Coordinates of C-alpha atoms in Angstrom, one line a residue:
M134 CA -3.0 -2.1 -64.7
N135 CA -6.6 -1.7 -65.0
L136 CA -9.7 -4.2 -63.8
I137 CA -10.0 -5.5 -67.2
N138 CA -6.5 -6.4 -67.7
M139 CA -6.2 -8.2 -64.3
I140 CA -9.5 -9.9 -65.3
L141 CA -8.2 -10.9 -68.7
M142 CA -4.4 -12.1 -67.2
N143 CA -6.3 -14.5 -64.4
K144 CA -9.3 -15.7 -66.5
T145 CA -8.2 -16.5 -69.7
N146 CA -5.0 -16.7 -72.1
I147 CA -4.1 -13.3 -72.4
T148 CA -0.5 -12.1 -72.0
D149 CA 1.3 -8.9 -71.6
M150 CA 4.5 -9.1 -73.7
T151 CA 5.5 -5.6 -72.9
V152 CA 7.4 -7.3 -69.5
G153 CA 9.1 -10.3 -69.2
S154 CA 11.9 -12.4 -71.0
P155 CA 11.6 -11.8 -74.4
T156 CA 12.7 -15.1 -75.6
K157 CA 10.4 -16.8 -73.3
H158 CA 7.8 -14.9 -74.7
I159 CA 8.3 -15.8 -78.1
L160 CA 8.9 -19.2 -77.7
K161 CA 5.7 -19.8 -75.6
F162 CA 3.5 -17.5 -78.3
T163 CA 4.8 -19.0 -81.3
L164 CA 4.2 -23.0 -80.0
P165 CA 0.6 -22.9 -80.1
L166 CA 1.0 -20.9 -83.3
L167 CA 3.2 -24.0 -84.7
I168 CA 1.5 -26.6 -83.9
G169 CA -1.8 -24.8 -85.2
N170 CA -0.2 -24.2 -88.3
L171 CA 1.2 -27.9 -88.6
F172 CA -2.7 -28.8 -88.4
Q173 CA -3.9 -26.3 -91.1
Q174 CA -1.0 -27.9 -93.4
F175 CA -1.8 -31.4 -92.3
Y176 CA -5.0 -31.4 -93.7
N177 CA -4.0 -29.4 -96.9
M178 CA -1.4 -32.1 -97.0
V179 CA -4.2 -34.5 -96.8
D180 CA -6.0 -33.2 -99.4
S181 CA -3.1 -33.7 -101.7
L182 CA -2.9 -37.4 -100.1
I183 CA -6.0 -38.3 -101.0
V184 CA -6.4 -36.4 -104.8
G185 CA -2.6 -37.8 -106.1
N186 CA -3.3 -41.2 -104.8
F187 CA -6.7 -41.7 -105.0
V188 CA -7.8 -39.5 -107.9
G189 CA -4.9 -39.3 -110.2
S190 CA -1.8 -36.9 -110.7
N191 CA -3.6 -34.5 -113.1
A192 CA -6.1 -34.2 -110.4
L193 CA -3.1 -33.0 -108.0
A194 CA -2.0 -30.5 -111.0
A195 CA -5.4 -29.2 -111.0
V196 CA -5.4 -28.7 -107.5
G197 CA -2.2 -27.3 -107.5
T198 CA -2.7 -24.6 -110.2
C199 CA -5.2 -23.5 -108.1
G200 CA -2.8 -22.6 -105.5
S201 CA -1.6 -19.5 -106.4
V202 CA -4.7 -18.0 -107.5
V203 CA -6.4 -19.0 -104.2
F204 CA -3.9 -17.6 -102.2
L205 CA -4.3 -14.4 -104.1
F206 CA -8.5 -14.2 -102.8
F207 CA -7.4 -15.3 -99.2
S208 CA -4.5 -13.1 -98.6
L209 CA -6.9 -9.7 -100.1
T210 CA -9.1 -10.6 -96.4
S211 CA -6.1 -12.1 -94.6
G212 CA -3.8 -9.0 -94.9
L213 CA -6.6 -7.0 -93.6
A214 CA -6.9 -9.1 -90.4
I215 CA -3.2 -8.9 -89.8
G216 CA -3.6 -5.1 -89.9
I217 CA -6.4 -5.2 -87.2
G218 CA -4.2 -7.3 -85.2
V219 CA -1.5 -4.7 -85.3
I220 CA -3.9 -1.8 -84.3
A221 CA -5.5 -3.9 -81.7
A222 CA -1.9 -5.1 -80.4
Q223 CA -0.8 -1.3 -80.1
Y224 CA -3.7 -0.5 -78.3
F225 CA -3.3 -3.4 -75.9
G226 CA -0.2 -2.3 -75.2
A227 CA -0.6 1.1 -74.7
K228 CA -3.3 0.0 -72.2
D229 CA -6.3 1.9 -73.9
D230 CA -8.6 -0.9 -73.7
E231 CA -11.4 1.7 -75.2
K232 CA -9.7 1.5 -78.8
V233 CA -9.3 -2.0 -78.4
K234 CA -12.9 -3.0 -78.1
T235 CA -13.8 -0.1 -80.8
T236 CA -11.0 -1.8 -83.3
I237 CA -12.9 -5.2 -82.6
A238 CA -16.4 -3.7 -83.5
N239 CA -15.4 -1.9 -86.7
S240 CA -13.2 -4.9 -88.0
F241 CA -16.2 -6.6 -88.7
Y242 CA -17.2 -4.2 -91.1
V243 CA -14.4 -4.2 -92.8
L244 CA -13.8 -7.9 -93.0
T245 CA -17.5 -8.5 -94.1
I246 CA -17.1 -6.2 -96.9
S247 CA -14.1 -7.1 -98.3
S248 CA -14.3 -11.2 -98.0
V249 CA -17.8 -10.7 -100.2
L250 CA -16.1 -8.8 -103.0
V251 CA -13.5 -11.3 -103.2
S252 CA -15.5 -14.2 -103.3
L253 CA -17.6 -12.9 -106.1
I254 CA -14.4 -12.3 -108.2
G255 CA -13.2 -15.4 -107.4
I256 CA -16.0 -17.2 -108.5
I257 CA -17.2 -15.4 -111.7
F258 CA -13.6 -15.0 -112.7
A259 CA -12.1 -18.6 -112.2
P260 CA -12.2 -19.7 -115.8
L261 CA -10.5 -16.7 -117.4
I262 CA -7.8 -16.6 -114.4
L263 CA -7.0 -20.2 -115.0
K264 CA -6.9 -19.8 -118.8
L265 CA -4.3 -16.8 -118.3
L266 CA -2.5 -19.0 -116.3
Q267 CA -2.0 -21.5 -119.0
T268 CA -3.7 -24.0 -117.5
P269 CA -3.8 -27.4 -119.6
S270 CA -7.1 -28.5 -121.5
S271 CA -7.2 -31.6 -119.3
I272 CA -7.4 -30.2 -116.2
I273 CA -8.8 -26.8 -116.4
N274 CA -12.6 -28.2 -115.6
D275 CA -11.2 -29.6 -112.4
S276 CA -9.4 -26.3 -111.7
V277 CA -12.3 -24.2 -111.8
I278 CA -14.5 -26.2 -109.6
Y279 CA -11.7 -26.4 -107.4
M280 CA -11.3 -22.9 -107.1
R281 CA -14.9 -21.5 -107.1
T282 CA -16.2 -24.1 -104.5
T283 CA -13.1 -22.6 -102.1
C284 CA -13.6 -19.3 -103.0
A285 CA -17.0 -19.6 -101.6
G286 CA -16.0 -20.3 -98.3
I287 CA -13.5 -17.0 -97.8
I288 CA -15.9 -15.1 -95.6
A289 CA -15.9 -18.0 -93.0
I290 CA -12.0 -18.0 -93.5
A291 CA -11.6 -14.1 -92.9
F292 CA -13.7 -14.0 -90.0
Y293 CA -11.6 -16.6 -88.4
N294 CA -8.4 -14.5 -89.4
G295 CA -9.7 -11.6 -88.5
V296 CA -10.9 -13.0 -84.8
A297 CA -8.1 -14.9 -84.5
A298 CA -5.3 -12.0 -85.3
I299 CA -7.5 -10.3 -82.4
L300 CA -7.1 -12.5 -79.9
R301 CA -3.3 -12.8 -81.1
A302 CA -3.2 -9.2 -80.5
L303 CA -3.9 -9.8 -77.2
G304 CA -1.3 -12.1 -76.4
D305 CA -3.7 -15.3 -76.9
S306 CA -1.8 -17.9 -79.6
K307 CA -4.1 -20.7 -77.8
T308 CA -7.3 -20.3 -78.4
P309 CA -6.9 -20.2 -81.9
L310 CA -5.1 -23.4 -82.0
Y311 CA -7.8 -25.2 -80.8
F312 CA -10.2 -24.3 -83.1
L313 CA -8.1 -25.1 -86.1
I314 CA -7.0 -28.4 -84.7
L315 CA -11.3 -29.0 -84.4
S316 CA -11.0 -27.8 -88.1
S317 CA -8.6 -30.3 -89.4
I318 CA -9.9 -33.1 -88.0
I319 CA -13.2 -32.5 -89.5
N320 CA -11.4 -31.5 -92.7
V321 CA -10.0 -34.8 -93.2
V322 CA -12.7 -37.1 -91.8
L323 CA -14.9 -35.1 -95.0
D324 CA -12.0 -35.7 -97.1
L325 CA -12.4 -39.2 -96.7
L326 CA -16.4 -39.1 -96.7
F327 CA -16.6 -36.9 -100.0
V328 CA -13.7 -38.4 -101.9
L329 CA -13.8 -42.0 -101.1
S330 CA -17.6 -42.7 -100.4
F331 CA -18.7 -40.3 -102.4
H332 CA -16.2 -39.8 -105.0
W333 CA -16.9 -36.6 -105.5
N334 CA -13.0 -35.9 -106.4
V335 CA -11.7 -32.2 -106.5
F336 CA -15.0 -30.9 -105.3
G337 CA -15.1 -33.0 -102.5
V338 CA -11.8 -31.9 -101.1
A339 CA -12.8 -28.2 -101.8
L340 CA -15.9 -28.7 -100.1
A341 CA -14.5 -30.6 -97.3
T342 CA -11.8 -27.2 -96.7
I343 CA -14.8 -24.5 -96.8
I344 CA -17.2 -26.6 -94.0
S345 CA -14.3 -27.1 -91.9
Q346 CA -13.1 -23.4 -92.1
F347 CA -17.0 -22.3 -91.3
V348 CA -16.4 -24.5 -88.1
C349 CA -13.4 -23.2 -87.2
A350 CA -14.6 -19.4 -88.1
V351 CA -18.1 -19.9 -85.9
G352 CA -16.5 -21.7 -83.1
C353 CA -14.0 -18.8 -82.5
I354 CA -16.3 -16.1 -82.6
Y355 CA -18.4 -17.8 -80.0
Y356 CA -15.5 -18.4 -77.8
A357 CA -14.4 -14.6 -78.4
F358 CA -17.5 -13.4 -77.2
K359 CA -18.4 -15.4 -74.5
K360 CA -14.9 -15.6 -72.9
V361 CA -13.1 -12.3 -73.7
P362 CA -14.1 -9.3 -72.2
Y363 CA -13.0 -6.8 -75.1
F364 CA -15.4 -8.4 -76.9
N365 CA -18.5 -7.2 -74.9
L366 CA -19.2 -4.3 -77.1
T367 CA -21.4 -1.8 -76.3
K368 CA -24.1 -0.3 -79.3
K369 CA -22.2 3.0 -79.6
Q370 CA -18.5 1.0 -79.9
L371 CA -20.6 -1.1 -82.5
R372 CA -21.5 1.7 -84.7
P373 CA -19.4 2.5 -87.6
H374 CA -16.4 4.3 -86.7
R375 CA -14.5 6.4 -89.7
I376 CA -11.4 7.0 -88.2
I377 CA -11.0 3.5 -86.8
I378 CA -11.9 1.7 -90.0
L379 CA -9.8 4.2 -92.1
Q380 CA -7.0 3.0 -89.3
T381 CA -7.4 -0.5 -90.1
F382 CA -7.0 -0.2 -93.6
K383 CA -4.7 2.4 -93.4
A384 CA -2.8 -1.0 -91.5
G385 CA -4.3 -3.5 -93.7
I386 CA -4.1 -2.5 -97.1
P387 CA -0.5 -2.5 -97.9
L388 CA -0.6 -5.9 -96.1
A389 CA -3.6 -7.4 -98.3
L390 CA -1.6 -5.7 -101.3
Q391 CA 2.0 -7.2 -100.2
N392 CA 0.2 -10.9 -100.0
A393 CA -1.4 -9.8 -103.5
L394 CA 1.6 -9.2 -105.0
I395 CA 3.4 -12.2 -103.5
A396 CA 0.2 -14.4 -105.1
V397 CA 0.5 -12.6 -108.0
S398 CA 4.4 -13.5 -108.5
C399 CA 3.5 -17.3 -107.5
M400 CA 0.5 -17.1 -110.0
V401 CA 3.4 -15.7 -113.0
L402 CA 6.1 -18.7 -111.6
Q403 CA 3.0 -21.0 -112.0
G404 CA 2.0 -20.4 -115.6
V405 CA 6.1 -21.1 -115.9
V406 CA 5.4 -24.5 -114.4
N407 CA 2.4 -25.1 -116.4
S408 CA 4.2 -24.5 -119.6
F409 CA 6.3 -27.7 -118.8
G410 CA 3.5 -30.0 -118.6
E411 CA 1.7 -32.1 -116.4
T412 CA 5.0 -34.1 -115.0
I413 CA 6.4 -31.2 -113.4
M414 CA 3.2 -28.9 -112.4
A415 CA 3.0 -32.3 -110.4
S416 CA 6.2 -32.0 -109.4
Y417 CA 5.7 -28.2 -108.4
T418 CA 2.7 -29.2 -106.3
I419 CA 4.3 -31.5 -104.0
N420 CA 7.1 -29.3 -103.3
M421 CA 4.6 -26.6 -102.7
R422 CA 3.4 -28.4 -100.0
I423 CA 6.5 -29.3 -98.5
E424 CA 7.2 -25.6 -98.5
Q425 CA 4.2 -24.8 -96.9
L426 CA 5.0 -27.4 -94.4
V427 CA 8.8 -25.8 -94.0
Q428 CA 7.7 -22.7 -93.6
Q429 CA 5.3 -23.0 -90.5
P430 CA 7.7 -22.7 -88.1
Y431 CA 9.1 -19.3 -89.7
S432 CA 5.4 -18.6 -90.3
S433 CA 4.7 -19.0 -86.5
L434 CA 7.4 -17.3 -85.3
G435 CA 6.8 -14.3 -87.3
M436 CA 3.1 -13.9 -85.8
A437 CA 4.4 -13.9 -82.3
L438 CA 7.0 -11.5 -83.3
T439 CA 4.3 -9.2 -85.0
T440 CA 2.0 -9.5 -81.9
Y441 CA 5.3 -9.0 -79.6
S442 CA 6.3 -6.0 -81.9
G443 CA 3.3 -4.4 -81.6
Q444 CA 2.4 -4.4 -77.9
N445 CA 6.2 -3.0 -76.9
M446 CA 5.4 -0.7 -79.8
G447 CA 2.2 0.5 -78.4
A448 CA 4.1 0.8 -74.6
G449 CA 6.9 2.6 -76.4
D450 CA 9.3 0.4 -75.5
L451 CA 11.5 0.2 -78.8
A452 CA 15.0 -1.7 -77.1
R453 CA 12.8 -4.4 -76.4
V454 CA 11.6 -4.7 -80.2
K455 CA 14.9 -5.2 -80.7
K456 CA 15.6 -7.8 -78.6
G457 CA 12.9 -9.5 -80.2
L458 CA 14.4 -9.5 -83.7
H459 CA 17.9 -10.8 -82.3
R460 CA 16.6 -13.5 -80.6
A461 CA 14.2 -15.0 -83.2
T462 CA 17.1 -14.7 -85.7
F463 CA 19.2 -17.2 -83.7
I464 CA 16.3 -19.5 -83.5
V465 CA 15.5 -19.7 -87.6
L466 CA 19.4 -20.1 -88.1
I467 CA 19.0 -23.0 -85.5
F468 CA 16.4 -24.6 -87.2
S469 CA 17.4 -24.2 -91.0
L470 CA 20.2 -26.0 -89.9
I471 CA 18.3 -28.8 -88.6
L472 CA 16.0 -29.0 -91.4
L473 CA 18.8 -29.2 -94.6
P474 CA 20.4 -32.3 -94.0
N475 CA 16.9 -33.9 -93.4
A476 CA 15.8 -32.4 -96.8
W477 CA 19.1 -34.0 -98.7
L478 CA 19.0 -37.6 -97.0
F479 CA 15.5 -38.2 -96.8
S480 CA 14.0 -36.3 -100.1
E481 CA 12.6 -39.3 -101.7
N482 CA 10.8 -40.7 -98.7
I483 CA 9.4 -37.3 -98.3
V484 CA 7.9 -36.8 -102.0
G485 CA 6.6 -40.6 -101.9
F486 CA 4.4 -39.9 -99.6
F487 CA 2.5 -37.8 -101.8
V488 CA 2.7 -39.6 -105.4
K489 CA 3.7 -42.7 -106.5
D490 CA 4.6 -41.8 -109.8
P491 CA 8.5 -42.4 -110.5
S492 CA 9.5 -39.6 -112.7
V493 CA 7.1 -37.2 -110.7
I494 CA 9.5 -38.7 -107.5
D495 CA 12.5 -38.0 -109.2
I496 CA 12.2 -34.7 -110.2
A497 CA 10.2 -33.5 -106.8
S498 CA 12.8 -34.9 -104.9
K499 CA 15.8 -33.3 -106.4
A500 CA 13.6 -30.2 -106.6
L501 CA 13.4 -30.0 -102.7
K502 CA 17.4 -30.6 -102.4
I503 CA 17.5 -27.0 -104.7
T504 CA 15.4 -25.2 -102.2
S505 CA 16.3 -26.6 -98.9
I506 CA 19.8 -24.9 -99.4
F507 CA 17.8 -21.6 -99.0
Y508 CA 15.7 -22.1 -95.6
F509 CA 17.7 -19.8 -94.1
G510 CA 16.7 -17.1 -96.1
L511 CA 13.4 -17.9 -96.3
G512 CA 13.1 -17.8 -92.6
M513 CA 14.8 -14.1 -92.7
I514 CA 11.9 -12.7 -94.4
Y515 CA 9.7 -13.4 -91.4
V516 CA 11.4 -12.1 -88.9
P517 CA 12.2 -8.7 -90.0
R518 CA 8.9 -8.5 -91.9
A519 CA 6.9 -9.2 -88.6
I520 CA 8.8 -6.8 -86.7
L521 CA 8.0 -4.3 -89.4
N522 CA 4.6 -4.9 -89.4
G523 CA 4.0 -5.0 -85.8
A524 CA 5.8 -1.7 -85.6
G525 CA 3.3 -0.2 -88.1
D526 CA 5.7 -0.3 -90.7
T527 CA 3.3 -1.7 -92.8
G528 CA 4.1 0.8 -96.0
F529 CA 6.9 -1.1 -96.8
A530 CA 4.8 -4.4 -97.2
M531 CA 4.1 -3.2 -100.5
I532 CA 7.8 -2.5 -101.7
N533 CA 8.5 -6.1 -99.6
G534 CA 5.8 -7.5 -101.9
L535 CA 7.1 -5.8 -105.4
S536 CA 10.4 -7.0 -104.7
E537 CA 9.2 -10.6 -104.4
V538 CA 7.4 -10.2 -108.0
L539 CA 9.9 -8.9 -109.8
C540 CA 12.6 -11.7 -108.5
R541 CA 10.2 -14.2 -109.5
I542 CA 9.0 -13.2 -112.7
I543 CA 12.4 -11.7 -114.0
L544 CA 14.1 -14.9 -112.8
S545 CA 12.2 -17.5 -113.7
Q546 CA 12.2 -15.5 -117.5
I547 CA 16.3 -16.0 -117.0
F548 CA 17.0 -19.5 -115.1
T549 CA 14.2 -21.3 -117.1
R550 CA 15.6 -20.1 -120.4
I551 CA 19.4 -21.5 -119.7
P552 CA 19.8 -24.5 -121.1
L553 CA 21.4 -26.1 -118.3
F554 CA 18.6 -25.5 -115.8
S555 CA 15.5 -26.0 -118.0
Y556 CA 12.7 -26.6 -115.7
W557 CA 15.2 -26.7 -112.4
G558 CA 15.1 -22.7 -112.9
I559 CA 11.7 -22.9 -111.4
W560 CA 13.5 -23.9 -107.7
I561 CA 16.4 -22.4 -108.6
T562 CA 13.9 -19.0 -108.8
T563 CA 12.4 -19.9 -105.6
G564 CA 15.8 -19.9 -103.1
F565 CA 16.9 -16.5 -105.0
T566 CA 13.5 -14.9 -104.4
W567 CA 13.7 -15.9 -100.7
T568 CA 17.1 -14.4 -100.7
I569 CA 16.9 -11.1 -102.1
T570 CA 13.2 -10.8 -100.3
A571 CA 14.8 -11.2 -97.1
T572 CA 17.8 -8.9 -97.7
V573 CA 15.2 -5.9 -98.5
C574 CA 13.8 -6.5 -95.5
I575 CA 16.5 -6.6 -93.4
I576 CA 17.9 -3.4 -95.3
R577 CA 14.5 -1.8 -94.1
Y578 CA 14.8 -2.6 -90.6
K579 CA 18.3 -1.3 -90.5
T580 CA 17.2 2.0 -91.5
G581 CA 15.4 2.6 -88.3
K582 CA 12.2 3.8 -90.0
W583 CA 10.1 1.9 -88.5
K584 CA 10.8 3.5 -84.5
T585 CA 8.8 6.1 -85.8
K586 CA 5.5 4.6 -87.4
S587 CA 3.0 3.7 -84.7
L588 CA -0.5 3.5 -85.9
I589 CA -1.9 4.5 -82.5
N590 CA -0.3 7.6 -82.5
L591 CA -2.0 8.8 -85.7
S592 CA -5.2 8.1 -84.4
K593 CA -8.0 11.0 -82.9
D594 CA -10.1 10.2 -79.6
V595 CA -12.4 7.6 -80.3
S596 CA -14.7 9.9 -78.7
E597 CA -14.3 12.7 -81.5

């Protein structure tokens, strides 16, 4: 182990996941990610609670109808951030410090350009996109305000995600947690101030989010450059490097497109939801918030597995990668079995936190029972997908995203047109989409093609 690795192990939260117990590493790495994601979802839920209880169900529907669109724009930059993290993890696993630092330096160019472009597109085309989603005229003005304000903060989100992805690639899942907690607290305080005191309603909720994200991004960047030696970059490393930039796009674009395809499929489904009116829209929004919360353990586990897989692929230890998948599958099974009875027993209580409208509570609670049956399928999207991404098999990501698009588009048109199902077909579609997408991921893993997809083997020396 070279000097820089020794310094990192002793002075920071950096973790080498190529040695030691796979289960211990995965769980230890997942826990801070889970706590951070729960805090993030906490302030997303606070947005819904404040809007639903103090502004109204129409405003809640306005925020909800933007969810899939905003996710689309966020996903374009977050996919690149994940790709950057995969490359950094593989170089770290291979103990190639120079290329880790060059990857970090060039990631800033990639994130800056992509986030500015995406922000401009979201701000300019917000009205057109929301009209295409059949957003009712009663809420479209609030929806446009929320979407434009949120898109203005994409650059902050992109940089936080980029730095956080690199820190996680180096085995540090704790530091991003600290800044997420800070961001969550700021978001909640500003939500209450902007909505209850200033009466800025939907605009206030969106503004609180982007301010808190900006603080989070600045704090994380400051910490990285101050405390992590890999961020001590030379002028040579800061120069744009064609090969590393191409690598970043090679890894990140398929992941960005995967997320974009998923977002598009969610937008299509949102359009179906909107056609049933404000009550179904509000019910769907509440269930989306709950699903986002439920997904956090699975998502956190997936992020841990991406780092674990990336580092061990860089080290050339394929057997250890397989062990990680087996351990993670067991974790998903246990967690899903715990969630299912709770969703059935307490569905009305859970939904009642978000809204007081009895008709919305009735529909949303029943919808929660439907989707909870499919939670294991949801979890098993994240496990093999994370292993494949960390291994460098990012090209499959587009195929995987396409499977979600086709499922949501085709199944929603089928199920919602069956008289027996009607709008219940929305949530049946969601459950079957999770199950089919997970199956596609598992099949891809079983083919073994990921074993030859290491990204760093395709690169040339950074001195070239």
